mmCIF file of C-alpha atoms and ligand atoms in Angstrom:
data_model
loop_
_atom_site.group_PDB
_atom_site.id
_atom_site.type_symbol
_atom_site.label_atom_id
_atom_site.label_comp_id
_atom_site.label_asym_id
_atom_site.label_seq_id
_atom_site.Cartn_x
_atom_site.Cartn_y
_atom_site.Cartn_z
ATOM 1 C CA MET A 422 39.980 -18.288 -0.977
ATOM 2 C CA SER A 423 41.619 -19.222 2.285
ATOM 3 C CA PHE A 424 41.975 -22.760 1.063
ATOM 4 C CA GLY A 425 43.685 -21.614 -2.153
ATOM 5 C CA ILE A 426 46.208 -19.426 -0.388
ATOM 6 C CA LEU A 427 47.057 -21.983 2.260
ATOM 7 C CA TRP A 428 47.595 -24.567 -0.364
ATOM 8 C CA TRP A 429 49.794 -22.248 -2.316
ATOM 9 C CA CYS A 430 51.825 -21.125 0.722
ATOM 10 C CA LYS A 431 52.447 -24.681 1.837
ATOM 11 C CA LEU A 432 53.735 -25.859 -1.532
ATOM 12 C CA ARG A 433 55.646 -22.681 -2.036
ATOM 13 C CA ASP A 434 57.533 -23.197 1.207
ATOM 14 C CA GLU A 435 58.518 -26.694 0.239
ATOM 15 C CA VAL A 436 59.571 -25.877 -3.294
ATOM 16 C CA GLU A 437 61.261 -22.642 -2.301
ATOM 17 C CA SER A 438 63.544 -24.616 -0.017
ATOM 18 C CA LEU A 439 64.480 -26.674 -3.074
ATOM 19 C CA VAL A 440 65.289 -23.545 -5.039
ATOM 20 C CA VAL A 441 67.270 -22.124 -2.173
ATOM 21 C CA VAL A 442 69.237 -25.283 -2.004
ATOM 22 C CA ALA A 443 69.888 -25.114 -5.769
ATOM 23 C CA GLU A 444 71.006 -21.461 -5.628
ATOM 24 C CA VAL A 445 73.260 -22.023 -2.692
ATOM 25 C CA LYS A 446 74.727 -24.939 -4.573
ATOM 26 C CA ARG A 447 75.311 -22.765 -7.643
ATOM 27 C CA ASP A 448 76.952 -20.074 -5.603
ATOM 28 C CA LEU A 449 79.191 -22.478 -3.794
ATOM 29 C CA ILE A 450 80.114 -24.898 -6.470
ATOM 30 C CA GLY A 451 79.007 -23.188 -9.644
ATOM 31 C CA ASN A 452 77.588 -26.456 -10.719
ATOM 32 C CA VAL A 453 73.917 -26.866 -11.054
ATOM 33 C CA GLY A 454 72.607 -30.327 -11.697
ATOM 34 C CA LEU A 455 69.516 -31.592 -13.427
ATOM 35 C CA VAL A 456 67.837 -32.114 -10.067
ATOM 36 C CA ASP A 457 68.128 -28.427 -9.311
ATOM 37 C CA PHE A 458 66.638 -27.495 -12.659
ATOM 38 C CA VAL A 459 63.728 -29.801 -11.948
ATOM 39 C CA GLY A 460 63.437 -28.070 -8.576
ATOM 40 C CA TRP A 461 63.242 -24.628 -10.187
ATOM 41 C CA TRP A 462 60.904 -25.762 -12.803
ATOM 42 C CA LEU A 463 58.738 -27.321 -10.134
ATOM 43 C CA TYR A 464 58.915 -24.085 -8.173
ATOM 44 C CA TYR A 465 57.568 -21.982 -11.011
ATOM 45 C CA VAL A 466 54.960 -24.541 -11.931
ATOM 46 C CA ILE A 467 53.766 -24.568 -8.335
ATOM 47 C CA VAL A 468 53.815 -20.762 -8.126
ATOM 48 C CA ALA A 469 51.856 -20.619 -11.402
ATOM 49 C CA ILE A 470 49.338 -23.145 -10.125
ATOM 50 C CA GLY A 471 49.175 -21.234 -6.862
ATOM 51 C CA MET A 472 48.486 -18.008 -8.738
ATOM 52 C CA VAL A 473 45.792 -19.687 -10.783
ATOM 53 C CA LYS A 474 44.284 -21.009 -7.568
ATOM 54 C CA VAL A 475 44.312 -17.535 -6.062
ATOM 55 C CA VAL A 476 42.825 -15.957 -9.161
ATOM 56 C CA LYS A 477 40.227 -18.644 -9.259
ATOM 57 C CA ALA A 478 39.489 -18.010 -5.615
ATOM 58 C CA LEU A 479 39.168 -14.315 -6.326
ATOM 59 C CA ILE A 480 36.827 -14.985 -9.260
ATOM 60 C CA TRP A 481 34.863 -17.295 -7.015
ATOM 61 C CA LEU A 482 34.797 -14.619 -4.337
ATOM 62 C CA GLN A 483 33.581 -12.112 -6.842
ATOM 63 C CA PHE A 484 31.013 -14.561 -8.027
ATOM 64 C CA VAL A 485 29.876 -15.124 -4.448
ATOM 65 C CA GLY A 486 29.907 -11.386 -3.920
ATOM 66 C CA ILE A 487 27.750 -10.776 -6.958
ATOM 67 C CA LEU A 488 25.480 -13.624 -5.929
ATOM 68 C CA TRP A 489 25.200 -12.067 -2.464
ATOM 69 C CA LEU A 490 24.487 -8.698 -3.981
ATOM 70 C CA ILE A 491 21.792 -10.157 -6.248
ATOM 71 C CA GLN A 492 20.273 -12.004 -3.342
ATOM 72 C CA THR A 493 20.311 -8.912 -1.185
ATOM 73 C CA MET A 494 18.734 -6.895 -3.953
ATOM 74 C CA GLN A 495 16.169 -9.618 -4.524
ATOM 75 C CA ALA A 496 15.388 -9.609 -0.808
ATOM 76 C CA VAL A 497 15.012 -5.812 -0.813
ATOM 77 C CA VAL A 498 12.802 -5.917 -3.870
ATOM 78 C CA GLN A 499 10.811 -8.737 -2.343
ATOM 79 C CA GLU A 500 10.400 -6.785 0.866
ATOM 80 C CA MET A 501 9.272 -3.740 -1.108
ATOM 81 C CA MET A 502 6.878 -5.906 -3.149
ATOM 82 C CA THR A 503 5.520 -7.542 -0.012
ATOM 83 C CA ARG A 504 4.979 -4.174 1.604
ATOM 84 C CA ALA A 505 3.305 -2.881 -1.526
ATOM 85 C CA THR A 506 1.175 -6.008 -1.688
ATOM 86 C CA LYS A 507 0.215 -5.608 1.963
ATOM 87 C CA ASP A 508 -0.587 -1.976 1.373
ATOM 88 C CA MET A 509 -2.650 -2.907 -1.670
ATOM 89 C CA GLU A 510 -4.466 -5.587 0.325
ATOM 90 C CA LEU A 511 -5.355 -3.071 2.928
ATOM 91 C CA VAL A 512 -6.490 -0.625 0.279
ATOM 92 C CA HIS A 513 -8.610 -3.332 -1.329
ATOM 93 C CA LEU A 514 -10.157 -4.163 2.044
ATOM 94 C CA PHE A 515 -10.936 -0.529 2.600
ATOM 95 C CA LEU A 516 -12.464 -0.253 -0.855
ATOM 96 C CA ALA A 517 -14.527 -3.298 -0.135
ATOM 97 C CA ALA A 518 -15.642 -1.768 3.129
ATOM 98 C CA ALA A 519 -16.458 1.476 1.320
ATOM 99 C CA GLU A 520 -18.482 -0.403 -1.254
ATOM 100 C CA GLU A 521 -20.386 -2.255 1.453
ATOM 101 C CA MET A 522 -20.969 1.027 3.248
ATOM 102 C CA ASP A 523 -22.212 2.504 0.010
ATOM 103 C CA GLN A 524 -24.741 -0.279 -0.217
ATOM 104 C CA GLN A 525 -25.376 0.098 3.497
ATOM 105 C CA GLN A 526 -24.583 -3.533 4.117
ATOM 106 C CA PHE A 527 -23.553 -2.760 7.684
ATOM 107 C CA HIS A 528 -22.862 -6.318 8.559
ATOM 108 C CA LEU A 529 -20.404 -6.838 5.684
ATOM 109 C CA ALA A 530 -18.869 -3.395 6.141
ATOM 110 C CA SER A 531 -18.197 -4.008 9.803
ATOM 111 C CA GLN A 532 -16.584 -7.317 8.892
ATOM 112 C CA SER A 533 -14.391 -5.575 6.319
ATOM 113 C CA ILE A 534 -13.344 -2.882 8.743
ATOM 114 C CA ALA A 535 -12.574 -5.498 11.382
ATOM 115 C CA ARG A 536 -10.434 -7.320 8.809
ATOM 116 C CA CYS A 537 -8.691 -4.067 7.926
ATOM 117 C CA LEU A 538 -7.878 -3.403 11.560
ATOM 118 C CA TRP A 539 -6.697 -6.915 12.083
ATOM 119 C CA LYS A 540 -4.549 -6.847 8.959
ATOM 120 C CA ALA A 541 -3.115 -3.492 9.884
ATOM 121 C CA SER A 542 -2.103 -4.754 13.332
ATOM 122 C CA VAL A 543 -0.748 -8.079 12.088
ATOM 123 C CA THR A 544 1.326 -6.638 9.284
ATOM 124 C CA GLY A 545 2.554 -3.729 11.344
ATOM 125 C CA LEU A 546 1.018 -1.276 8.945
ATOM 126 C CA ARG A 547 -0.273 1.864 10.477
ATOM 127 C CA PRO A 548 -2.745 3.543 8.195
ATOM 128 C CA SER A 549 -2.827 7.056 9.572
ATOM 129 C CA VAL A 550 -6.236 8.319 8.603
ATOM 130 C CA VAL A 551 -9.344 7.321 6.712
ATOM 131 C CA VAL A 552 -11.338 10.007 4.975
ATOM 132 C CA VAL A 553 -15.000 9.172 4.863
ATOM 133 C CA CYS A 554 -17.347 10.956 2.420
ATOM 134 C CA GLU A 555 -20.941 10.047 3.018
ATOM 135 C CA VAL A 556 -24.370 11.127 1.955
ATOM 136 C CA GLU A 557 -25.756 13.167 4.833
ATOM 137 C CA ALA A 558 -29.276 11.806 4.960
ATOM 138 C CA ASN A 559 -31.287 9.292 6.858
ATOM 139 C CA HIS A 560 -32.805 6.829 4.450
ATOM 140 C CA ASN A 561 -32.890 3.960 6.856
ATOM 141 C CA SER A 562 -36.007 4.568 8.899
ATOM 142 C CA PRO A 563 -38.185 1.496 9.431
ATOM 143 C CA SER A 564 -41.193 3.752 9.011
ATOM 144 C CA PHE A 565 -42.288 4.018 5.399
ATOM 145 C CA PHE A 566 -43.721 7.489 5.998
ATOM 146 C CA ASN A 567 -40.538 8.843 7.609
ATOM 147 C CA ARG A 568 -38.408 7.309 4.898
ATOM 148 C CA SER A 569 -40.520 8.832 2.145
ATOM 149 C CA VAL A 570 -40.369 12.298 3.724
ATOM 150 C CA ASP A 571 -36.626 12.038 4.227
ATOM 151 C CA ALA A 572 -36.113 10.838 0.689
ATOM 152 C CA LEU A 573 -38.408 13.576 -0.688
ATOM 153 C CA PHE A 574 -36.441 16.328 1.074
ATOM 154 C CA PHE A 575 -33.093 14.935 0.183
ATOM 155 C CA TYR A 576 -33.764 14.259 -3.484
ATOM 156 C CA SER A 577 -35.581 17.553 -4.045
ATOM 157 C CA VAL A 578 -32.415 19.297 -2.824
ATOM 158 C CA LEU A 579 -30.341 17.101 -5.124
ATOM 159 C CA PHE A 580 -32.590 17.843 -8.142
ATOM 160 C CA ASP A 581 -32.437 21.546 -7.328
ATOM 161 C CA CYS A 582 -28.676 21.293 -7.320
ATOM 162 C CA PHE A 583 -28.663 19.585 -10.735
ATOM 163 C CA GLU A 584 -31.027 22.217 -12.088
ATOM 164 C CA ASP A 585 -28.601 24.935 -11.077
ATOM 165 C CA CYS A 586 -25.432 23.244 -12.283
ATOM 166 C CA MET A 587 -26.338 21.242 -15.365
ATOM 167 C CA ASP A 588 -28.361 21.658 -18.506
ATOM 168 C CA ARG A 589 -31.520 19.551 -18.640
ATOM 169 C CA GLU A 590 -30.421 18.067 -21.960
ATOM 170 C CA ASN A 591 -27.039 17.105 -20.503
ATOM 171 C CA LEU A 592 -26.586 13.399 -21.143
ATOM 172 C CA VAL A 593 -24.581 12.892 -17.957
ATOM 173 C CA ARG A 594 -27.347 14.498 -15.919
ATOM 174 C CA LYS A 595 -29.939 12.288 -17.591
ATOM 175 C CA ARG A 596 -27.938 9.202 -16.843
ATOM 176 C CA ILE A 597 -27.385 10.170 -13.222
ATOM 177 C CA GLU A 598 -31.077 10.951 -12.785
ATOM 178 C CA VAL A 599 -32.295 7.737 -14.347
ATOM 179 C CA PHE A 600 -29.769 5.164 -13.208
ATOM 180 C CA HIS A 601 -28.653 6.534 -9.844
ATOM 181 C CA ILE A 602 -31.208 8.889 -8.390
ATOM 182 C CA GLY A 603 -34.235 7.140 -9.876
ATOM 183 C CA GLU A 604 -33.014 3.755 -8.810
ATOM 184 C CA GLY A 605 -32.083 5.100 -5.364
ATOM 185 C CA ILE A 606 -35.531 6.585 -4.786
ATOM 186 C CA ARG A 607 -37.233 3.397 -5.893
ATOM 187 C CA ASN A 608 -34.999 1.323 -3.659
ATOM 188 C CA ILE A 609 -35.482 3.530 -0.590
ATOM 189 C CA ILE A 610 -39.272 3.810 -0.942
ATOM 190 C CA ALA A 611 -40.396 0.542 -2.471
ATOM 191 C CA ALA A 612 -37.930 -2.164 -1.432
ATOM 192 C CA GLU A 613 -37.962 -3.974 1.879
ATOM 193 C CA ASP A 614 -35.531 -6.093 3.915
ATOM 194 C CA ALA A 615 -32.503 -7.333 2.059
ATOM 195 C CA GLU A 616 -33.648 -5.818 -1.195
ATOM 196 C CA ARG A 617 -33.386 -2.304 0.272
ATOM 197 C CA PHE A 618 -29.677 -1.634 -0.011
ATOM 198 C CA THR A 619 -29.822 2.150 -0.052
ATOM 199 C CA ARG A 620 -29.774 2.791 3.646
ATOM 200 C CA ASN A 621 -27.964 6.073 4.125
ATOM 201 C CA VAL A 622 -27.542 7.251 7.654
ATOM 202 C CA LYS A 623 -26.306 10.552 8.977
ATOM 203 C CA LEU A 624 -22.937 11.362 10.389
ATOM 204 C CA ASP A 625 -23.924 10.841 14.020
ATOM 205 C CA VAL A 626 -24.693 7.205 13.290
ATOM 206 C CA TRP A 627 -21.324 6.807 11.547
ATOM 207 C CA ARG A 628 -19.642 8.494 14.537
ATOM 208 C CA ALA A 629 -20.962 5.932 16.948
ATOM 209 C CA TYR A 630 -20.094 3.205 14.492
ATOM 210 C CA PHE A 631 -16.466 4.249 13.975
ATOM 211 C CA ALA A 632 -15.968 4.865 17.697
ATOM 212 C CA ARG A 633 -16.950 1.267 18.326
ATOM 213 C CA PHE A 634 -13.952 0.244 16.198
ATOM 214 C CA GLY A 635 -11.593 2.395 18.249
ATOM 215 C CA MET A 636 -11.333 5.136 15.657
ATOM 216 C CA VAL A 637 -10.949 8.764 16.659
ATOM 217 C CA GLU A 638 -12.289 11.695 14.723
ATOM 218 C CA MET A 639 -9.763 14.264 13.621
ATOM 219 C CA GLU A 640 -10.031 17.932 12.818
ATOM 220 C CA LEU A 641 -9.854 19.016 9.168
ATOM 221 C CA SER A 642 -6.834 21.173 8.565
ATOM 222 C CA GLU A 643 -7.260 24.909 8.243
ATOM 223 C CA SER A 644 -6.023 24.831 4.669
ATOM 224 C CA SER A 645 -8.688 22.293 3.651
ATOM 225 C CA TRP A 646 -11.370 24.476 5.218
ATOM 226 C CA TYR A 647 -9.934 27.433 3.386
ATOM 227 C CA GLN A 648 -9.947 25.624 0.038
ATOM 228 C CA ALA A 649 -13.425 24.256 0.559
ATOM 229 C CA ASN A 650 -14.626 27.792 1.291
ATOM 230 C CA LEU A 651 -12.844 29.068 -1.795
ATOM 231 C CA ILE A 652 -14.661 26.577 -4.042
ATOM 232 C CA SER A 653 -18.087 27.127 -2.514
ATOM 233 C CA HIS A 654 -17.707 30.880 -2.149
ATOM 234 C CA GLY A 655 -20.554 32.882 -3.670
ATOM 235 C CA SER A 656 -22.634 29.875 -4.823
ATOM 236 C CA SER A 657 -25.660 28.116 -3.364
ATOM 237 C CA CYS A 658 -23.275 25.440 -2.251
ATOM 238 C CA SER A 659 -21.446 26.073 1.001
ATOM 239 C CA VAL A 660 -19.591 24.243 3.693
ATOM 240 C CA GLN A 661 -20.261 24.244 7.401
ATOM 241 C CA ASN A 662 -18.827 22.295 10.275
ATOM 242 C CA ASP A 663 -20.499 19.592 12.262
ATOM 243 C CA GLY A 664 -18.208 19.005 15.175
ATOM 244 C CA LYS A 665 -14.878 18.209 13.560
ATOM 245 C CA ALA A 666 -16.429 17.154 10.275
ATOM 246 C CA LEU A 667 -17.289 19.154 7.201
ATOM 247 C CA LEU A 668 -20.783 19.257 5.724
ATOM 248 C CA VAL A 669 -21.449 20.187 2.142
ATOM 249 C CA VAL A 670 -24.612 22.231 2.225
ATOM 250 C CA TRP A 671 -26.945 23.114 -0.653
ATOM 251 C CA LYS A 672 -29.060 26.180 0.094
ATOM 252 C CA GLY A 673 -28.984 25.422 3.780
ATOM 253 C CA THR A 674 -29.562 21.665 3.587
ATOM 254 C CA PRO A 675 -26.585 19.338 4.281
ATOM 255 C CA ILE A 676 -26.189 16.750 1.524
ATOM 256 C CA GLU A 677 -22.739 15.299 2.045
ATOM 257 C CA SER A 678 -20.367 14.900 4.960
ATOM 258 C CA VAL A 679 -16.582 14.614 5.017
ATOM 259 C CA SER A 680 -14.955 13.270 8.175
ATOM 260 C CA ILE A 681 -11.445 12.084 9.013
ATOM 261 C CA TRP A 682 -10.848 9.106 11.209
ATOM 262 C CA LYS A 683 -7.649 7.977 12.804
ATOM 263 C CA PHE A 684 -6.817 4.479 13.963
ATOM 264 C CA LEU A 685 -5.649 4.204 17.568
HETATM 265 C C1 LIG B 521 -40.698 9.276 12.293
HETATM 266 O O1 LIG B 521 -40.410 10.684 12.424
HETATM 267 C C2 LIG B 521 -40.938 11.310 13.552
HETATM 268 C C3 LIG B 521 -40.676 12.773 13.465
HETATM 269 O O2 LIG B 521 -39.354 13.060 13.130
HETATM 270 C C4 LIG B 521 -40.369 10.641 14.833
HETATM 271 O O3 LIG B 521 -40.930 11.277 15.991
HETATM 272 C C5 LIG B 521 -40.663 9.168 14.814
HETATM 273 O O4 LIG B 521 -40.054 8.545 15.919
HETATM 274 C C6 LIG B 521 -40.160 8.550 13.523
HETATM 275 N N1 LIG B 521 -40.590 7.149 13.490
HETATM 276 C C7 LIG B 521 -39.751 6.149 13.235
HETATM 277 C C8 LIG B 521 -40.325 4.777 13.294
HETATM 278 O O5 LIG B 521 -38.588 6.337 13.056
#
Protein backbone atom coordinates (compact mmCIF):
# COMPACT_ATOMS: atom_id res chain seq x y z
CA MET A 1 0.00 0.00 0.00
CA SER A 2 2.71 2.46 0.93
CA PHE A 3 4.32 1.87 -2.41
CA GLY A 4 1.07 2.58 -4.26
CA ILE A 5 0.41 5.84 -2.46
CA LEU A 6 3.96 7.11 -2.78
CA TRP A 7 3.92 6.39 -6.45
CA TRP A 8 0.62 8.14 -6.84
CA CYS A 9 1.66 11.19 -4.80
CA LYS A 10 4.87 11.62 -6.72
CA LEU A 11 3.24 11.54 -10.14
CA ARG A 12 0.36 13.64 -8.92
CA ASP A 13 2.72 16.37 -7.80
CA GLU A 14 4.41 16.46 -11.16
CA VAL A 15 1.26 16.42 -13.24
CA GLU A 16 -0.56 18.79 -10.93
CA SER A 17 2.10 21.37 -11.58
CA LEU A 18 1.35 20.96 -15.29
CA VAL A 19 -2.35 21.52 -14.67
CA VAL A 20 -1.64 24.53 -12.50
CA VAL A 21 0.48 25.96 -15.23
CA ALA A 22 -2.32 25.36 -17.75
CA GLU A 23 -4.97 26.96 -15.54
CA VAL A 24 -2.82 29.96 -14.76
CA LYS A 25 -2.26 30.29 -18.48
CA ARG A 26 -5.99 30.14 -19.16
CA ASP A 27 -6.72 32.74 -16.55
CA LEU A 28 -4.05 35.08 -17.77
CA ILE A 29 -4.30 34.70 -21.49
CA GLY A 30 -7.56 32.89 -21.99
CA ASN A 31 -5.78 30.71 -24.43
CA VAL A 32 -5.24 27.13 -23.70
CA GLY A 33 -3.07 25.20 -26.08
CA LEU A 34 -2.93 21.55 -27.00
CA VAL A 35 -0.03 21.01 -24.64
CA ASP A 36 -2.18 22.08 -21.73
CA PHE A 37 -4.96 19.71 -22.76
CA VAL A 38 -2.46 16.90 -22.91
CA GLY A 39 -1.31 17.98 -19.44
CA TRP A 40 -4.86 17.79 -18.06
CA TRP A 41 -5.55 14.55 -19.74
CA LEU A 42 -2.32 13.18 -18.37
CA TYR A 43 -3.29 14.46 -14.94
CA TYR A 44 -6.59 12.60 -14.88
CA VAL A 45 -5.04 9.49 -16.35
CA ILE A 46 -2.39 9.54 -13.65
CA VAL A 47 -4.96 10.21 -10.93
CA ALA A 48 -7.06 7.35 -12.27
CA ILE A 49 -4.05 5.04 -12.37
CA GLY A 50 -3.16 6.21 -8.87
CA MET A 51 -6.66 5.43 -7.65
CA VAL A 52 -6.52 2.01 -9.24
CA LYS A 53 -3.17 1.45 -7.54
CA VAL A 54 -4.61 2.50 -4.19
CA VAL A 55 -7.69 0.32 -4.63
CA LYS A 56 -5.47 -2.55 -5.67
CA ALA A 57 -3.33 -1.95 -2.62
CA LEU A 58 -6.43 -1.92 -0.44
CA ILE A 59 -7.65 -5.17 -2.00
CA TRP A 60 -4.20 -6.60 -1.52
CA LEU A 61 -4.25 -5.41 2.09
CA GLN A 62 -7.62 -6.98 2.59
CA PHE A 63 -6.36 -10.15 1.02
CA VAL A 64 -3.33 -10.13 3.31
CA GLY A 65 -5.64 -9.36 6.21
CA ILE A 66 -7.89 -12.28 5.38
CA LEU A 67 -4.85 -14.49 4.86
CA TRP A 68 -3.52 -13.39 8.24
CA LEU A 69 -6.89 -14.07 9.82
CA ILE A 70 -7.07 -17.51 8.25
CA GLN A 71 -3.54 -18.26 9.37
CA THR A 72 -4.27 -17.07 12.87
CA MET A 73 -7.41 -19.15 13.01
CA GLN A 74 -5.52 -22.12 11.62
CA ALA A 75 -2.87 -21.64 14.28
CA VAL A 76 -5.52 -21.42 17.00
CA VAL A 77 -7.30 -24.51 15.72
CA GLN A 78 -3.95 -26.29 15.40
CA GLU A 79 -3.09 -25.32 18.97
CA MET A 80 -6.45 -26.62 20.15
CA MET A 81 -6.01 -29.82 18.16
CA THR A 82 -2.51 -30.30 19.51
CA ARG A 83 -3.73 -29.78 23.05
CA ALA A 84 -6.60 -32.18 22.47
CA THR A 85 -4.19 -34.69 20.94
CA LYS A 86 -1.84 -34.30 23.88
CA ASP A 87 -4.73 -34.72 26.27
CA MET A 88 -5.88 -37.78 24.36
CA GLU A 89 -2.37 -39.21 24.37
CA LEU A 90 -2.25 -38.84 28.11
CA VAL A 91 -5.68 -40.39 28.47
CA HIS A 92 -4.57 -43.30 26.28
CA LEU A 93 -1.46 -43.76 28.38
CA PHE A 94 -3.58 -43.79 31.51
CA LEU A 95 -5.95 -46.28 29.97
CA ALA A 96 -3.00 -48.45 29.03
CA ALA A 97 -1.71 -48.19 32.58
CA ALA A 98 -5.16 -49.06 33.90
CA GLU A 99 -5.33 -52.07 31.62
CA GLU A 100 -1.91 -53.23 32.73
CA MET A 101 -2.92 -52.72 36.35
CA ASP A 102 -6.05 -54.72 35.67
CA GLN A 103 -3.88 -57.55 34.46
CA GLN A 104 -1.52 -56.89 37.33
CA GLN A 105 1.39 -56.46 34.99
CA PHE A 106 3.16 -54.23 37.47
CA HIS A 107 6.21 -53.81 35.37
CA LEU A 108 4.28 -52.53 32.33
CA ALA A 109 1.94 -50.46 34.47
CA SER A 110 4.83 -48.72 36.19
CA GLN A 111 6.35 -47.97 32.79
CA SER A 112 3.03 -46.54 31.60
CA ILE A 113 2.67 -44.36 34.67
CA ALA A 114 6.24 -43.16 34.33
CA ARG A 115 5.49 -42.29 30.69
CA CYS A 116 2.32 -40.46 31.77
CA LEU A 117 4.25 -38.40 34.31
CA TRP A 118 6.97 -37.64 31.83
CA LYS A 119 4.50 -36.67 29.15
CA ALA A 120 2.56 -34.51 31.57
CA SER A 121 5.68 -32.64 32.60
CA VAL A 122 7.04 -32.26 29.06
CA THR A 123 3.79 -31.04 27.52
CA GLY A 124 2.99 -28.79 30.46
CA LEU A 125 -0.21 -30.66 31.10
CA ARG A 126 -1.23 -30.90 34.68
CA PRO A 127 -3.68 -33.72 35.19
CA SER A 128 -5.22 -32.83 38.51
CA VAL A 129 -6.34 -36.14 39.90
CA VAL A 130 -6.54 -39.79 39.01
CA VAL A 131 -9.37 -41.84 40.41
CA VAL A 132 -8.41 -45.43 40.99
CA CYS A 133 -11.03 -48.14 41.43
CA GLU A 134 -9.51 -51.44 42.37
CA VAL A 135 -10.56 -54.83 43.58
CA GLU A 136 -9.87 -54.89 47.29
CA ALA A 137 -8.34 -58.33 47.62
CA ASN A 138 -4.98 -59.97 47.79
CA HIS A 139 -4.68 -62.53 45.04
CA ASN A 140 -0.97 -62.23 44.67
CA SER A 141 0.42 -64.39 47.44
CA PRO A 142 3.25 -66.68 46.41
CA SER A 143 1.73 -69.31 48.69
CA PHE A 144 -0.82 -71.48 46.90
CA PHE A 145 -2.68 -72.10 50.15
CA ASN A 146 -2.96 -68.40 51.06
CA ARG A 147 -4.00 -67.53 47.54
CA SER A 148 -6.70 -70.18 47.51
CA VAL A 149 -8.10 -69.02 50.86
CA ASP A 150 -8.08 -65.39 49.77
CA ALA A 151 -9.74 -66.26 46.47
CA LEU A 152 -12.32 -68.43 48.24
CA PHE A 153 -13.32 -65.61 50.59
CA PHE A 154 -13.37 -62.98 47.94
CA TYR A 155 -15.35 -64.92 45.35
CA SER A 156 -17.83 -66.30 47.85
CA VAL A 157 -18.64 -62.71 48.77
CA LEU A 158 -18.94 -61.85 45.09
CA PHE A 159 -21.25 -64.82 44.41
CA ASP A 160 -23.34 -63.87 47.43
CA CYS A 161 -23.64 -60.38 46.01
CA PHE A 162 -24.79 -61.74 42.63
CA GLU A 163 -27.28 -64.03 44.34
CA ASP A 164 -28.86 -61.02 46.03
CA CYS A 165 -28.88 -58.71 43.05
CA MET A 166 -29.46 -60.85 39.98
CA ASP A 167 -31.65 -63.69 38.92
CA ARG A 168 -29.86 -67.01 38.43
CA GLU A 169 -31.23 -67.27 34.90
CA ASN A 170 -29.98 -63.79 34.05
CA LEU A 171 -27.84 -64.11 30.94
CA VAL A 172 -25.54 -61.27 31.99
CA ARG A 173 -24.92 -62.97 35.32
CA LYS A 174 -24.16 -66.25 33.59
CA ARG A 175 -21.69 -64.59 31.28
CA ILE A 176 -19.95 -62.75 34.12
CA GLU A 177 -19.73 -65.93 36.16
CA VAL A 178 -18.38 -68.05 33.34
CA PHE A 179 -16.09 -65.69 31.49
CA HIS A 180 -14.88 -63.35 34.22
CA ILE A 181 -15.25 -64.91 37.63
CA GLY A 182 -14.61 -68.48 36.48
CA GLU A 183 -11.61 -67.49 34.44
CA GLY A 184 -10.35 -65.31 37.29
CA ILE A 185 -10.52 -68.11 39.82
CA ARG A 186 -8.82 -70.53 37.48
CA ASN A 187 -6.07 -68.03 36.78
CA ILE A 188 -5.46 -67.15 40.43
CA ILE A 189 -5.43 -70.75 41.66
CA ALA A 190 -4.00 -72.77 38.80
CA ALA A 191 -1.68 -70.53 36.79
CA GLU A 192 1.90 -69.75 37.69
CA ASP A 193 4.50 -67.15 36.76
CA ALA A 194 3.72 -65.08 33.68
CA GLU A 195 0.53 -67.00 33.00
CA ARG A 196 -0.98 -65.77 36.27
CA PHE A 197 -2.15 -62.29 35.30
CA THR A 198 -4.85 -61.89 37.94
CA ARG A 199 -2.75 -60.53 40.75
CA ASN A 200 -5.01 -58.22 42.70
CA VAL A 201 -3.47 -56.50 45.66
CA LYS A 202 -5.06 -54.43 48.36
CA LEU A 203 -5.12 -50.68 48.71
CA ASP A 204 -2.11 -50.50 51.02
CA VAL A 205 0.09 -52.00 48.31
CA TRP A 206 -1.26 -49.48 45.79
CA ARG A 207 -0.64 -46.69 48.31
CA ALA A 208 3.03 -47.50 48.56
CA TYR A 209 3.16 -47.91 44.81
CA PHE A 210 1.61 -44.52 43.97
CA ALA A 211 3.64 -42.76 46.64
CA ARG A 212 6.77 -43.98 44.90
CA PHE A 213 5.66 -42.03 41.82
CA GLY A 214 5.23 -38.86 43.85
CA MET A 215 1.45 -39.04 43.96
CA VAL A 216 -0.49 -37.84 46.97
CA GLU A 217 -3.74 -39.30 48.18
CA MET A 218 -6.67 -36.92 48.39
CA GLU A 219 -9.80 -36.90 50.48
CA LEU A 220 -13.09 -37.76 48.79
CA SER A 221 -15.46 -34.83 48.88
CA GLU A 222 -18.28 -34.78 51.38
CA SER A 223 -20.85 -34.81 48.61
CA SER A 224 -19.40 -38.00 47.10
CA TRP A 225 -19.52 -39.67 50.51
CA TYR A 226 -23.08 -38.50 50.87
CA GLN A 227 -24.09 -39.86 47.46
CA ALA A 228 -22.30 -43.15 48.02
CA ASN A 229 -24.17 -43.51 51.33
CA LEU A 230 -27.45 -42.69 49.62
CA ILE A 231 -26.97 -45.47 47.07
CA SER A 232 -25.87 -48.07 49.57
CA HIS A 233 -28.35 -47.07 52.24
CA GLY A 234 -30.44 -49.93 53.59
CA SER A 235 -28.83 -52.68 51.50
CA SER A 236 -26.18 -55.29 52.23
CA CYS A 237 -23.79 -53.09 50.32
CA SER A 238 -22.27 -50.23 52.24
CA VAL A 239 -19.34 -47.88 52.12
CA GLN A 240 -16.69 -47.29 54.71
CA ASN A 241 -13.51 -45.30 54.77
CA ASP A 242 -10.00 -46.61 54.75
CA GLY A 243 -7.86 -43.59 55.47
CA LYS A 244 -8.84 -41.13 52.77
CA ALA A 245 -10.16 -43.81 50.43
CA LEU A 246 -13.59 -45.33 50.11
CA LEU A 247 -14.23 -49.04 50.40
CA VAL A 248 -17.29 -50.72 48.94
CA VAL A 249 -18.28 -53.35 51.44
CA TRP A 250 -20.57 -56.32 50.97
CA LYS A 251 -21.98 -57.60 54.26
CA GLY A 252 -18.89 -56.46 56.10
CA THR A 253 -16.28 -57.60 53.58
CA PRO A 254 -14.53 -54.94 51.47
CA ILE A 255 -14.63 -55.84 47.78
CA GLU A 256 -13.69 -52.67 45.95
CA SER A 257 -11.71 -49.56 46.76
CA VAL A 258 -11.94 -46.05 45.34
CA SER A 259 -9.04 -43.70 45.94
CA ILE A 260 -8.07 -40.34 44.49
CA TRP A 261 -4.51 -39.47 43.64
CA LYS A 262 -3.01 -36.13 42.84
CA PHE A 263 0.18 -35.48 40.92
CA LEU A 264 2.68 -33.25 42.67
C1 LIG B 1 0.00 -66.96 54.43
O1 LIG B 1 -0.93 -66.45 55.38
C2 LIG B 1 -0.53 -66.48 56.73
C3 LIG B 1 -1.69 -66.06 57.59
O2 LIG B 1 -2.29 -64.88 57.13
C4 LIG B 1 0.74 -65.63 56.90
O3 LIG B 1 1.17 -65.69 58.26
C5 LIG B 1 1.81 -66.13 55.97
O4 LIG B 1 2.94 -65.29 56.05
C6 LIG B 1 1.30 -66.18 54.54
N1 LIG B 1 2.31 -66.79 53.70
C7 LIG B 1 2.77 -66.22 52.58
C8 LIG B 1 3.84 -66.95 51.87
O5 LIG B 1 2.33 -65.18 52.18
